[in-house]
Coordinates of C-alpha atoms in Angstrom, one line a residue:
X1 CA 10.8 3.0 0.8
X2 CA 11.9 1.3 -2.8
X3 CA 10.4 -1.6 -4.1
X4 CA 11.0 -4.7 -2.2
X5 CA 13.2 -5.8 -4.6
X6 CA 15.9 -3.3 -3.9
X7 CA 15.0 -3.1 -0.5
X8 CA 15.1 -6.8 -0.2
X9 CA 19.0 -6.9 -2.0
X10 CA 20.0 -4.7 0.5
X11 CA 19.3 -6.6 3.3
X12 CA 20.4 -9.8 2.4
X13 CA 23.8 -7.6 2.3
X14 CA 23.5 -7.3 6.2
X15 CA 24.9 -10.6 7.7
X16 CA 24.4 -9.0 11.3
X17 CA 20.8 -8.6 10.8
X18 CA 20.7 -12.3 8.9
X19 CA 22.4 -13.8 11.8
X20 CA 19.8 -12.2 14.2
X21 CA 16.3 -12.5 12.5
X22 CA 17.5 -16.4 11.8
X23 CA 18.0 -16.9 16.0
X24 CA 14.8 -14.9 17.2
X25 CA 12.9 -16.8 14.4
X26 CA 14.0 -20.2 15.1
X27 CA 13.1 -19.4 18.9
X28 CA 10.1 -18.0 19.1
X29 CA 8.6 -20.9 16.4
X30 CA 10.1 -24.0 18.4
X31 CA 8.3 -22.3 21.3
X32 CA 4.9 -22.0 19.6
X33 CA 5.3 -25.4 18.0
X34 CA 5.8 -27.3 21.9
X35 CA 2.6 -25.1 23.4
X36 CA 0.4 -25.9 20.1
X37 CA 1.3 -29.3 20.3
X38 CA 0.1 -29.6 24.0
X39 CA -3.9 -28.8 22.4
X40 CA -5.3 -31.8 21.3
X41 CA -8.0 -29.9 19.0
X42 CA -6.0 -27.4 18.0
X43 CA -7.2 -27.5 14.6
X44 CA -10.9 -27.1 15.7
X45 CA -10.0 -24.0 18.1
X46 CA -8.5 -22.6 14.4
X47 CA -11.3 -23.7 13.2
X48 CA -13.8 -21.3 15.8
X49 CA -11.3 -18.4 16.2
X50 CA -12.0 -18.0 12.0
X51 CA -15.4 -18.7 12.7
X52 CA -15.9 -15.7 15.3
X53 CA -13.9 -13.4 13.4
X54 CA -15.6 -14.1 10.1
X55 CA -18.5 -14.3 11.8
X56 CA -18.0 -10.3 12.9
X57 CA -16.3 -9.1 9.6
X58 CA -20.1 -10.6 7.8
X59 CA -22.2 -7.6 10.0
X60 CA -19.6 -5.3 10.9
X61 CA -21.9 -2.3 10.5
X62 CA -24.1 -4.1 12.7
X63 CA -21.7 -4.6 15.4
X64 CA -19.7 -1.0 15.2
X65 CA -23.1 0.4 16.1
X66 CA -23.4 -1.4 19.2
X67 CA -20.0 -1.6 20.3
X68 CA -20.5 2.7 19.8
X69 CA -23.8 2.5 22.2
X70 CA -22.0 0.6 24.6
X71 CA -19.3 2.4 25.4
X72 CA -21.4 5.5 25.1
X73 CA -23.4 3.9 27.8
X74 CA -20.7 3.4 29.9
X75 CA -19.5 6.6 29.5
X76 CA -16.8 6.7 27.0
X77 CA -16.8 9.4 23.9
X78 CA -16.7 7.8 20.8
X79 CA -15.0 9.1 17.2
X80 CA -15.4 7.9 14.1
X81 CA -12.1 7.9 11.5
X82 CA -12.0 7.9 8.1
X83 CA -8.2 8.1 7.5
X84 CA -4.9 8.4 9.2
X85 CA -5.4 11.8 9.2
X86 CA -8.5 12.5 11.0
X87 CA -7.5 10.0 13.7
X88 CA -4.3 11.9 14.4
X89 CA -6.0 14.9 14.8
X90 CA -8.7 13.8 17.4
X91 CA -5.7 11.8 19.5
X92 CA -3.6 15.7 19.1
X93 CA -6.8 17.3 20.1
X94 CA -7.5 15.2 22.9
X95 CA -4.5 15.7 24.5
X96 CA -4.2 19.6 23.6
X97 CA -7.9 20.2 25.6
X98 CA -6.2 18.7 28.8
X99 CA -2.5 20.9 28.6
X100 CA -0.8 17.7 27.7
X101 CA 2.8 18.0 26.1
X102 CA 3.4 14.3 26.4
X103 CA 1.9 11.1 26.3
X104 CA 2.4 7.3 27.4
X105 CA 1.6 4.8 24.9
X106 CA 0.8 0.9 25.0
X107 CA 2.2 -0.9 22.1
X108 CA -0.1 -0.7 19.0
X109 CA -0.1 -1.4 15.1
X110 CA -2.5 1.0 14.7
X111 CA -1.1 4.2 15.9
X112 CA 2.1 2.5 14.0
X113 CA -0.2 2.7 11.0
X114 CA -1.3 6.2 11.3
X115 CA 1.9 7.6 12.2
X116 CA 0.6 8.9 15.5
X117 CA 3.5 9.7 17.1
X118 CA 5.2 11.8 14.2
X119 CA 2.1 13.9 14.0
X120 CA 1.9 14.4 18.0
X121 CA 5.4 15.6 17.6
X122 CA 4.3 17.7 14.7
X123 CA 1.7 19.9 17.4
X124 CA 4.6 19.8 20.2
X125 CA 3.4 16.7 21.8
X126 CA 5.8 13.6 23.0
X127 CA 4.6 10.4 22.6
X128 CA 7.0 7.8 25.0
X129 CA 6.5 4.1 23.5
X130 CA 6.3 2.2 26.9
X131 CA 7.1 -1.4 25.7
X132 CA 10.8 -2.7 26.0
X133 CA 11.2 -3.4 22.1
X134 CA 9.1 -0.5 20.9
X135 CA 11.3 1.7 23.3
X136 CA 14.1 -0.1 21.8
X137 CA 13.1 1.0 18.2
X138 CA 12.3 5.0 19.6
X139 CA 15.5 5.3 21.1
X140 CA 17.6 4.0 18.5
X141 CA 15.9 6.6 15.6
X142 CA 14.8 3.4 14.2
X143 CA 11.7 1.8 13.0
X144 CA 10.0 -1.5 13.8
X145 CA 10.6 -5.1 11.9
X146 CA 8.7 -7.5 13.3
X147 CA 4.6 -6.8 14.4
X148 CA 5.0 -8.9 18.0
X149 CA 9.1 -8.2 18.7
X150 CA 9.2 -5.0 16.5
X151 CA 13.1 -4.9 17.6
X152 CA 13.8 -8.5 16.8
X153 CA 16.6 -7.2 14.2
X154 CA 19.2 -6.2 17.2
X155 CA 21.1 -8.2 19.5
X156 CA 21.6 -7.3 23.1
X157 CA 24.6 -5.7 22.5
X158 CA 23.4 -3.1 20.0
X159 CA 20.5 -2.3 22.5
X160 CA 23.0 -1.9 25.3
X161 CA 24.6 1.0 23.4
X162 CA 21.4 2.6 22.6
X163 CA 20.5 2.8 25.7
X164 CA 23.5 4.1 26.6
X165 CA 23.6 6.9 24.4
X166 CA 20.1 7.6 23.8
X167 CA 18.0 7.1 27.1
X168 CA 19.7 10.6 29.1
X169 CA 18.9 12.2 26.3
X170 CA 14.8 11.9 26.7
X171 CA 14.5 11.4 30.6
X172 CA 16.3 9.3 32.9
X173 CA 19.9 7.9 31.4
X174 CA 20.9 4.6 31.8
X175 CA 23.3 3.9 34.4
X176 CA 27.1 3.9 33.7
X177 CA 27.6 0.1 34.7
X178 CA 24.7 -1.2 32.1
X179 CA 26.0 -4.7 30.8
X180 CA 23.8 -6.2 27.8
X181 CA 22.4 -8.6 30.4
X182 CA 19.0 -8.9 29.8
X183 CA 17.4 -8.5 33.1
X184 CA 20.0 -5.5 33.4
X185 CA 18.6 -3.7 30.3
X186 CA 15.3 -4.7 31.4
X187 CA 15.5 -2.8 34.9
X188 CA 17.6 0.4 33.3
X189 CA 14.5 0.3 30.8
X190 CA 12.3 0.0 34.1
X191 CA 13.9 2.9 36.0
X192 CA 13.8 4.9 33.0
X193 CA 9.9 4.6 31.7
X194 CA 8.7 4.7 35.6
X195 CA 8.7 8.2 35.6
X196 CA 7.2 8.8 32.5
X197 CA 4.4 6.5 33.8
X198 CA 3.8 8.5 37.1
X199 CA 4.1 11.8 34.8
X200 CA 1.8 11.3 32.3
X201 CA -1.9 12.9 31.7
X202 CA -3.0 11.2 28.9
X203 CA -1.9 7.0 27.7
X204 CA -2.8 6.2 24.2
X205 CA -3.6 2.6 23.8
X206 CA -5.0 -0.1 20.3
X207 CA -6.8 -2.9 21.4
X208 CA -6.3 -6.3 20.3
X209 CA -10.1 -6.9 20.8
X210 CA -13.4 -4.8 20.8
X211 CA -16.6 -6.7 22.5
X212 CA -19.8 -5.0 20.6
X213 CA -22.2 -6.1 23.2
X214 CA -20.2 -4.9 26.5
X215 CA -18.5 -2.1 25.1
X216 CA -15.3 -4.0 26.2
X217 CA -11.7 -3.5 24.6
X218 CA -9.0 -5.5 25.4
X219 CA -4.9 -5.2 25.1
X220 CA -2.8 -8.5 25.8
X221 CA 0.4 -8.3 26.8
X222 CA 3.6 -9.7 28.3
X223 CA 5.2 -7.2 30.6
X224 CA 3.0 -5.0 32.7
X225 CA 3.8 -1.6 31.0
X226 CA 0.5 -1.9 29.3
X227 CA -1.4 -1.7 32.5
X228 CA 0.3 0.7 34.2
X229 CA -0.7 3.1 30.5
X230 CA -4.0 2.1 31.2
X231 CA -4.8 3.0 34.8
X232 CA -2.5 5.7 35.4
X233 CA -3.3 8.5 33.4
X234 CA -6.0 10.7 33.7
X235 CA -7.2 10.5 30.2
X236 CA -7.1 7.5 27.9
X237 CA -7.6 7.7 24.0
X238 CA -7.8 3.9 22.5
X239 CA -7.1 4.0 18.9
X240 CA -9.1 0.7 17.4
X241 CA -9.4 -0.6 14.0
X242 CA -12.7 -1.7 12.9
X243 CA -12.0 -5.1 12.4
X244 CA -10.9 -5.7 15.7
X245 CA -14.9 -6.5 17.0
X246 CA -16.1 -9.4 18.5
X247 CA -20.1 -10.0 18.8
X248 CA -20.0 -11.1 22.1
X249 CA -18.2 -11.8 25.7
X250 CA -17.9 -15.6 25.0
X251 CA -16.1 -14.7 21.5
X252 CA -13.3 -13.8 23.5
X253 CA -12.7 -17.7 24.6
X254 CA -11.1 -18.6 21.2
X255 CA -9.4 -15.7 20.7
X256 CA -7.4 -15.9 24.1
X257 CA -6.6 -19.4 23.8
X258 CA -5.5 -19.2 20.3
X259 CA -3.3 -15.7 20.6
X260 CA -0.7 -16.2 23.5
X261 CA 0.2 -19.6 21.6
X262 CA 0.7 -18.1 18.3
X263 CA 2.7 -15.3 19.5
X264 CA 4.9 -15.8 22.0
X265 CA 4.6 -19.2 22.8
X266 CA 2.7 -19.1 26.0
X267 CA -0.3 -20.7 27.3
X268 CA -1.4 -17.8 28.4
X269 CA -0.5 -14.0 28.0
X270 CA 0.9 -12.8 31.6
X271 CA -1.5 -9.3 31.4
X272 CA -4.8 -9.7 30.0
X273 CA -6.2 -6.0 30.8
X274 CA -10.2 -5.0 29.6
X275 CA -11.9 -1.9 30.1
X276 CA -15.8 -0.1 29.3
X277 CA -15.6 3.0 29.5
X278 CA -15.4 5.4 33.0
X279 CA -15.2 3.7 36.1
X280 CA -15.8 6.6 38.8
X281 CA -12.9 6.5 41.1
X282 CA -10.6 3.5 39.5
X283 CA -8.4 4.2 36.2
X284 CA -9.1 7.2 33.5
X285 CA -12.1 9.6 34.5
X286 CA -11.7 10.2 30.5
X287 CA -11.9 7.6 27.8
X288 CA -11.9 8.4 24.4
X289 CA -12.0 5.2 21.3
X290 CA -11.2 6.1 17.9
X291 CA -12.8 3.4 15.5
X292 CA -10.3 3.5 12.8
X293 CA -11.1 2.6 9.1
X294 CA -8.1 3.5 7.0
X295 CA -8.6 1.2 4.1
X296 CA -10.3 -1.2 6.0
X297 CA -13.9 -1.0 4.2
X298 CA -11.9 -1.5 0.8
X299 CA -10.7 -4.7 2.2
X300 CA -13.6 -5.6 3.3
X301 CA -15.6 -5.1 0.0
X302 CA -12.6 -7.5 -1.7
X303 CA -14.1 -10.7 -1.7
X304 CA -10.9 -12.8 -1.5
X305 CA -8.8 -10.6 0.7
X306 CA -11.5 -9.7 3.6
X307 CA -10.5 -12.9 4.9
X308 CA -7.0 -10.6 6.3
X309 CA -9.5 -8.5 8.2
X310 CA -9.2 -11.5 10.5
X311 CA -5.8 -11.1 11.1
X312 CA -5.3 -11.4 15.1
X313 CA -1.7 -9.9 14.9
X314 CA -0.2 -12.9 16.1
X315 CA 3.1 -12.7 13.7
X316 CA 3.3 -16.5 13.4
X317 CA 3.8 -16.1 10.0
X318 CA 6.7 -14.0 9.9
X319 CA 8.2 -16.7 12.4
X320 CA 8.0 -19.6 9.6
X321 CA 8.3 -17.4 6.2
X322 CA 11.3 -17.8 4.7
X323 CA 11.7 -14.8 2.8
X324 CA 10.9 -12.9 6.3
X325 CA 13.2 -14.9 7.7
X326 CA 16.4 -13.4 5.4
X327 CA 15.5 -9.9 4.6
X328 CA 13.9 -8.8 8.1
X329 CA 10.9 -6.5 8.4
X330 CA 12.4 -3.4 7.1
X331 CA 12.0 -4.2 3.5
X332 CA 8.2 -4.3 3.5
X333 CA 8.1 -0.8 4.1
X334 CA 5.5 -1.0 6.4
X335 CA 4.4 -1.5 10.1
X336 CA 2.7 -4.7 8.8
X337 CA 6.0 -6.9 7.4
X338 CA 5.9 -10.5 6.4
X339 CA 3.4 -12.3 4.4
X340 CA 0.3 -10.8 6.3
X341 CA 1.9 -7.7 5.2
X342 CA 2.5 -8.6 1.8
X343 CA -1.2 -8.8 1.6
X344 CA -2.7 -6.4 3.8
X345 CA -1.0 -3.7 2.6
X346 CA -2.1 -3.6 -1.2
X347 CA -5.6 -4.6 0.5
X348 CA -5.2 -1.0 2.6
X349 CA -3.8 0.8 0.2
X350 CA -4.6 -0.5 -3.4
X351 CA -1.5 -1.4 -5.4
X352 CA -0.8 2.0 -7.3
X353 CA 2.3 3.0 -5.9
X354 CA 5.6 0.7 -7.1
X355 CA 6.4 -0.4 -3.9
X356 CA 2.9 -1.5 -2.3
X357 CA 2.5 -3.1 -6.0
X358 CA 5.7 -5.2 -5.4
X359 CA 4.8 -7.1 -2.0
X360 CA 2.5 -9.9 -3.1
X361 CA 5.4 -11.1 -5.2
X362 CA 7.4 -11.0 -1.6
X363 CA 6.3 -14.6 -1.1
X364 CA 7.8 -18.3 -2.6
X365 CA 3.8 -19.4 -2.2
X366 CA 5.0 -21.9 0.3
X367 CA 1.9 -22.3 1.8
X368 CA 3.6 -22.3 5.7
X369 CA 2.5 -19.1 6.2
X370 CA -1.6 -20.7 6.1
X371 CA -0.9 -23.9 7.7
X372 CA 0.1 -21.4 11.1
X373 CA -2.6 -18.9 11.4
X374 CA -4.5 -19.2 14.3
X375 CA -7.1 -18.2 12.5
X376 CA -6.8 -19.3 8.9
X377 CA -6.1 -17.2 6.8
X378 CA -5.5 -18.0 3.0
X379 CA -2.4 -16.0 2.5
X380 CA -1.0 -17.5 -0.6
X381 CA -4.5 -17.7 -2.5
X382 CA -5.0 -14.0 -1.4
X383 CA -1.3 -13.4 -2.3
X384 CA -2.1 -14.9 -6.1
X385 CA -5.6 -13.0 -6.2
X386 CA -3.2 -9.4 -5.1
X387 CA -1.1 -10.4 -7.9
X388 CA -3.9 -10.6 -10.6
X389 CA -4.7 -7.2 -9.0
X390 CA -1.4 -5.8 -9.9
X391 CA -1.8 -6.9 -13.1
X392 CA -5.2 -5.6 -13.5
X393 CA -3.7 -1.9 -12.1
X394 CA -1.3 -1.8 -15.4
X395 CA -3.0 -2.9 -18.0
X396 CA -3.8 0.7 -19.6
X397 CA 0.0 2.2 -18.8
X398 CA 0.9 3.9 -21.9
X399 CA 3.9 1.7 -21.8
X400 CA 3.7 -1.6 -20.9
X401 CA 5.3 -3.7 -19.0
X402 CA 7.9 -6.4 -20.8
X403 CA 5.8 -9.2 -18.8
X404 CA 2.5 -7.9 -20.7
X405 CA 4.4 -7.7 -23.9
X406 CA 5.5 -11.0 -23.8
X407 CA 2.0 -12.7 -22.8
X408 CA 0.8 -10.9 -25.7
X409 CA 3.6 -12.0 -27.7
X410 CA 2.7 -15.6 -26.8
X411 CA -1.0 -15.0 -27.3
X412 CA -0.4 -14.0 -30.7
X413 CA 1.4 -16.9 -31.5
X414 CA -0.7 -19.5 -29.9
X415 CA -3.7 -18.2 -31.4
X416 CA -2.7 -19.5 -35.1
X417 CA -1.2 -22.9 -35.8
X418 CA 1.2 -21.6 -38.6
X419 CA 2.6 -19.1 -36.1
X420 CA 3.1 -21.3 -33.3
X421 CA 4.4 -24.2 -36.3
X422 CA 6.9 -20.4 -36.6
X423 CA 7.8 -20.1 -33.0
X424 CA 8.5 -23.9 -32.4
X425 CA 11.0 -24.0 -35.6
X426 CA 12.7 -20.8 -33.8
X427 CA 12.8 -22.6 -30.5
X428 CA 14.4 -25.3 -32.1
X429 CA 16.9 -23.2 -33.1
X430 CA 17.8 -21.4 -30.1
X431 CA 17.9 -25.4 -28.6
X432 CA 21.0 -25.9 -30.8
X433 CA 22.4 -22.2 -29.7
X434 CA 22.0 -22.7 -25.9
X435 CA 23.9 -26.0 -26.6
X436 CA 26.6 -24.1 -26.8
X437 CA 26.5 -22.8 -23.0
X438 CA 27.0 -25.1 -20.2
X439 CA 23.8 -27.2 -19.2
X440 CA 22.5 -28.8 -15.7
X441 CA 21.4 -32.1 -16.2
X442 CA 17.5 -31.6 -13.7
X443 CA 15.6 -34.7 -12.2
X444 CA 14.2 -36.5 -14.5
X445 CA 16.8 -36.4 -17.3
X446 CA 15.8 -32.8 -18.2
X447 CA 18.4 -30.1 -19.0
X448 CA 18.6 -27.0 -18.2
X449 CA 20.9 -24.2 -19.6
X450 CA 23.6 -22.3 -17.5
X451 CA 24.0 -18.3 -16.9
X452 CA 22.4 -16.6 -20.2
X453 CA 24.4 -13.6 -21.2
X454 CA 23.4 -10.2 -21.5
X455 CA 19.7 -9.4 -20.4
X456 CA 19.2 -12.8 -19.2
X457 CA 21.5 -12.5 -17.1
X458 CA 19.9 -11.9 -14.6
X459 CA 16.8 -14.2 -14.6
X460 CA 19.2 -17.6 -14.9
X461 CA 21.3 -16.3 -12.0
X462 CA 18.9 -17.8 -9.4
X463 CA 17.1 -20.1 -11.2
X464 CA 17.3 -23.1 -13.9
X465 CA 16.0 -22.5 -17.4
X466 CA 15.0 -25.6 -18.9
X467 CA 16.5 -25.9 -22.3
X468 CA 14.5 -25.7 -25.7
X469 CA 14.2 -28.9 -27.2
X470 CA 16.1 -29.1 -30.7
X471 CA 13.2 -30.7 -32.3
X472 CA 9.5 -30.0 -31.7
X473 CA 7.0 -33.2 -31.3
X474 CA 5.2 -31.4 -34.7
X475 CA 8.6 -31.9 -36.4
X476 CA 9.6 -35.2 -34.7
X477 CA 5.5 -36.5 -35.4
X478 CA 6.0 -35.4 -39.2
X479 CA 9.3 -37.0 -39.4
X480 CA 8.8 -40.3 -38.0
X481 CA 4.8 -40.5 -39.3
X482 CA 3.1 -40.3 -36.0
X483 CA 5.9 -42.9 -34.3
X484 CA 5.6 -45.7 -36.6
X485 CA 9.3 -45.2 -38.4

């Protein structure tokens, strides 16, 4: 993916996918915004679901070593990965040891992550996403845009012809009088994934929580496809990122109150399904968990951006963010979009590469993103503190960037008096040249001057830039003795 600049361009291009982000944005807030209002201590439930997920992140070794005993104890086989890599390979494995070709998956950010199901199809393996949006996003060769509603940037009519053309080609097809009624594509989508369900050897599940002391995980979700992955197959593999633990059963309270609200604006979640391990005669006989880091214990040693590590995957603040809002979830380049993305991504990945390095400028530092989290996280301080870090990345380049020449330029100056006494005559100057161009009279009297030509172009297309004053106060102070003539 390019930079999110480019990327960004390009989608504010698409009036289509402007049209639909702004409708499934505005919905899915209002909805969260009537439930949330129904709790009369809703900032105090924020309050302990950021008190039992900091609480976890502060003795995560701690808690990964009992959550492994547990499940070990109730009879599940636990792996350990360091990377995308090595948790791709035990998943492939898993499912190679039992003659598997295909698999059945619950929807999950982390095997989004990893890229799971390009390197299943990699070893010969199929992996059939079961949720509607996530099947959505498969059929149509495309890839997600929004963490809770990852197909939020179509309308029903697009899906309707995906479906159309798309779902004969993998199993069952669609039938020849599908209308882009909802409940319509819902049941061709029902018909289609049913046999795939009763198929399938081996599901692949996340977990949206991991209870250290039980050896419980836990997957919310809305339509039922979920639990059918979980207790139909023979074999289930849980891919689970380390952040995802809880100390205890009661930890859960918060969390289950606080997620359903945030996300899609219910009181509750319709499926809440939890599982330890083997259960001799009900569900899997086979339970595998892969505790994922991949960049997690580098966010975690970040002192300012651990506090993402809390992150319940809620997307409530791609539902308020503005930028989200106009350029979709496609510009992040990432499975995580939006401003969570915008910092969890440099947090995973370190800010090396041009296009990680431009997403904590993805942001107007609005502050709406924070004052929604269910569990409060600071995204515009961490967004700032990412920034610094981008900075901090480029300060040895061999060439430097013109934003470090120029604060070097004004450190210079600023340093000595006859210098800056320099700069401000010079300013002056180019106060009586921009007089020439047309000016914006700003609140407060202030002026501003119109479209710059040539390279600044660009920078006074979107924005005002507040004209030079034609006399400095040094000049005006010398001139008129301090005020007094």
């Amino acid at each position: 993916m390019p930079a999110f600049p480019s990327a960004a361009r390009e989608a504010l291009g698409d009036t289509q996918l402007r049209r639909n982000l702004a409708h499934a944005t505005h919905t899915i807030r209002d909805k969260r915004a009537r439930v949330v209002a129904e709790v009369e201590d809703w900032e105090e439930l924020r309050l302990a679901g950021a008190g039992v997920k900091e609480a976890a992140l502060r003795d995560l070794a701690t808690h990964l070593e009992t959550l492994e005993e547990s499940l070990t104890r109730a009879g599940a086989t636990v792996h350990w990965a360091r990377d995308a890599e090595e948790a791709c390979a035990i998943v492939a494995a898993v499912a190679r040891e039992h003659g598997a070709d295909e698999v059945v998956k619950v929807k999950s950010m982390a095997t989004q992550e990893i890229g799971l199901n390009e390197a299943l199809e990699a070893e010969g393996i199929a992996a059939w996403e079961t949720d509607l949006a996530e099947l959505i996003v498969q059929l149509g060769e495309d890839l997600p845009s929004h963490i809770l509603v990852p197909a939020i940037h179509r309308n029903r009519s697009e899906v309707r012809e995906i479906f159309g053309r798309r779902m004969g080609v993998v199993g069952r097809p669609a039938p020849d009088d599908l209308t882009d009624e909802p409940a319509v594509l819902a049941g061709a989508a029902r018909e289609h994934l049913r046999e795939k369900f009763l198929r399938a050897k081996v599901g692949v599940s996340g977990a949206n929580f991991a209870v250290a002391d039980t050896g419980t995980l836990v997957v919310v979700e809305s339509e039922g496809n979920g639990r059918m992955c979980l207790t139909l197959p023979e074999v289930l593999v849980s891919v689970v990122g380390i952040e995802k633990v809880v100390a205890t059963w009661s930890d859960l309270d918060p969390m289950l109150r606080l997620l359903p609200r945030s996300s899609t604006g219910e009181r509750m979640n319709p499926y809440t399904s939890t599982w330890s391990g083997v259960t001799p005669g009900d569900g899997p006989q086979e339970v595998h968990v892969v505790l994922l880091d991949n960049g997690r214990t580098r966010a975690l040693a970040d002192e300012v951006g651990r506090q993402a590590l809390r992150c319940i995957r809620c997307s409530a603040c791609l539902n308020v963010c503005p930028v989200y809002e106009r350029v979709g979830g496609h510009a992040y380049g990432s499975v995580y979009p939006g401003p969570i993305g915008a910092i969890l991504n440099p947090l995973l990945r370190g800010v090396s590469d041009e296009q990680t390095a431009s997403l904590p400028y993805a942001s107007s530092l609005c502050g709406a993103c924070f004052e929604v989290c269910p569990v409060r996280i600071d995204i515009p301080s961490v967004l700032v503190d990412q920034r610094a870090a981008v900075v901090d990345a480029h300060r040895d380049d061999r060439v430097p960037k013109p934003e470090a020449v120029a604060m070097k330029a004004a450190a210079w100056t600023f340093s000595d008096s006859r210098r800056l006494g320099w700069a401000e005559r010079v300013s002056g100057l180019a106060g009586r040249v921009l007089s020439r161009f047309s000016r914006t009279t700003l609140p407060g009297g202030r002026t501003a001057a119109g479209r710059l030509p040539g390279p600044g172009a660009a920078w006074t297309g979107a924005r005002d830039l507040p004209a030079p004053p034609e006399e400095s106060f040094r000049a005006w102070w010398d001139r008129t003795d301090g005020g007094r003539r």
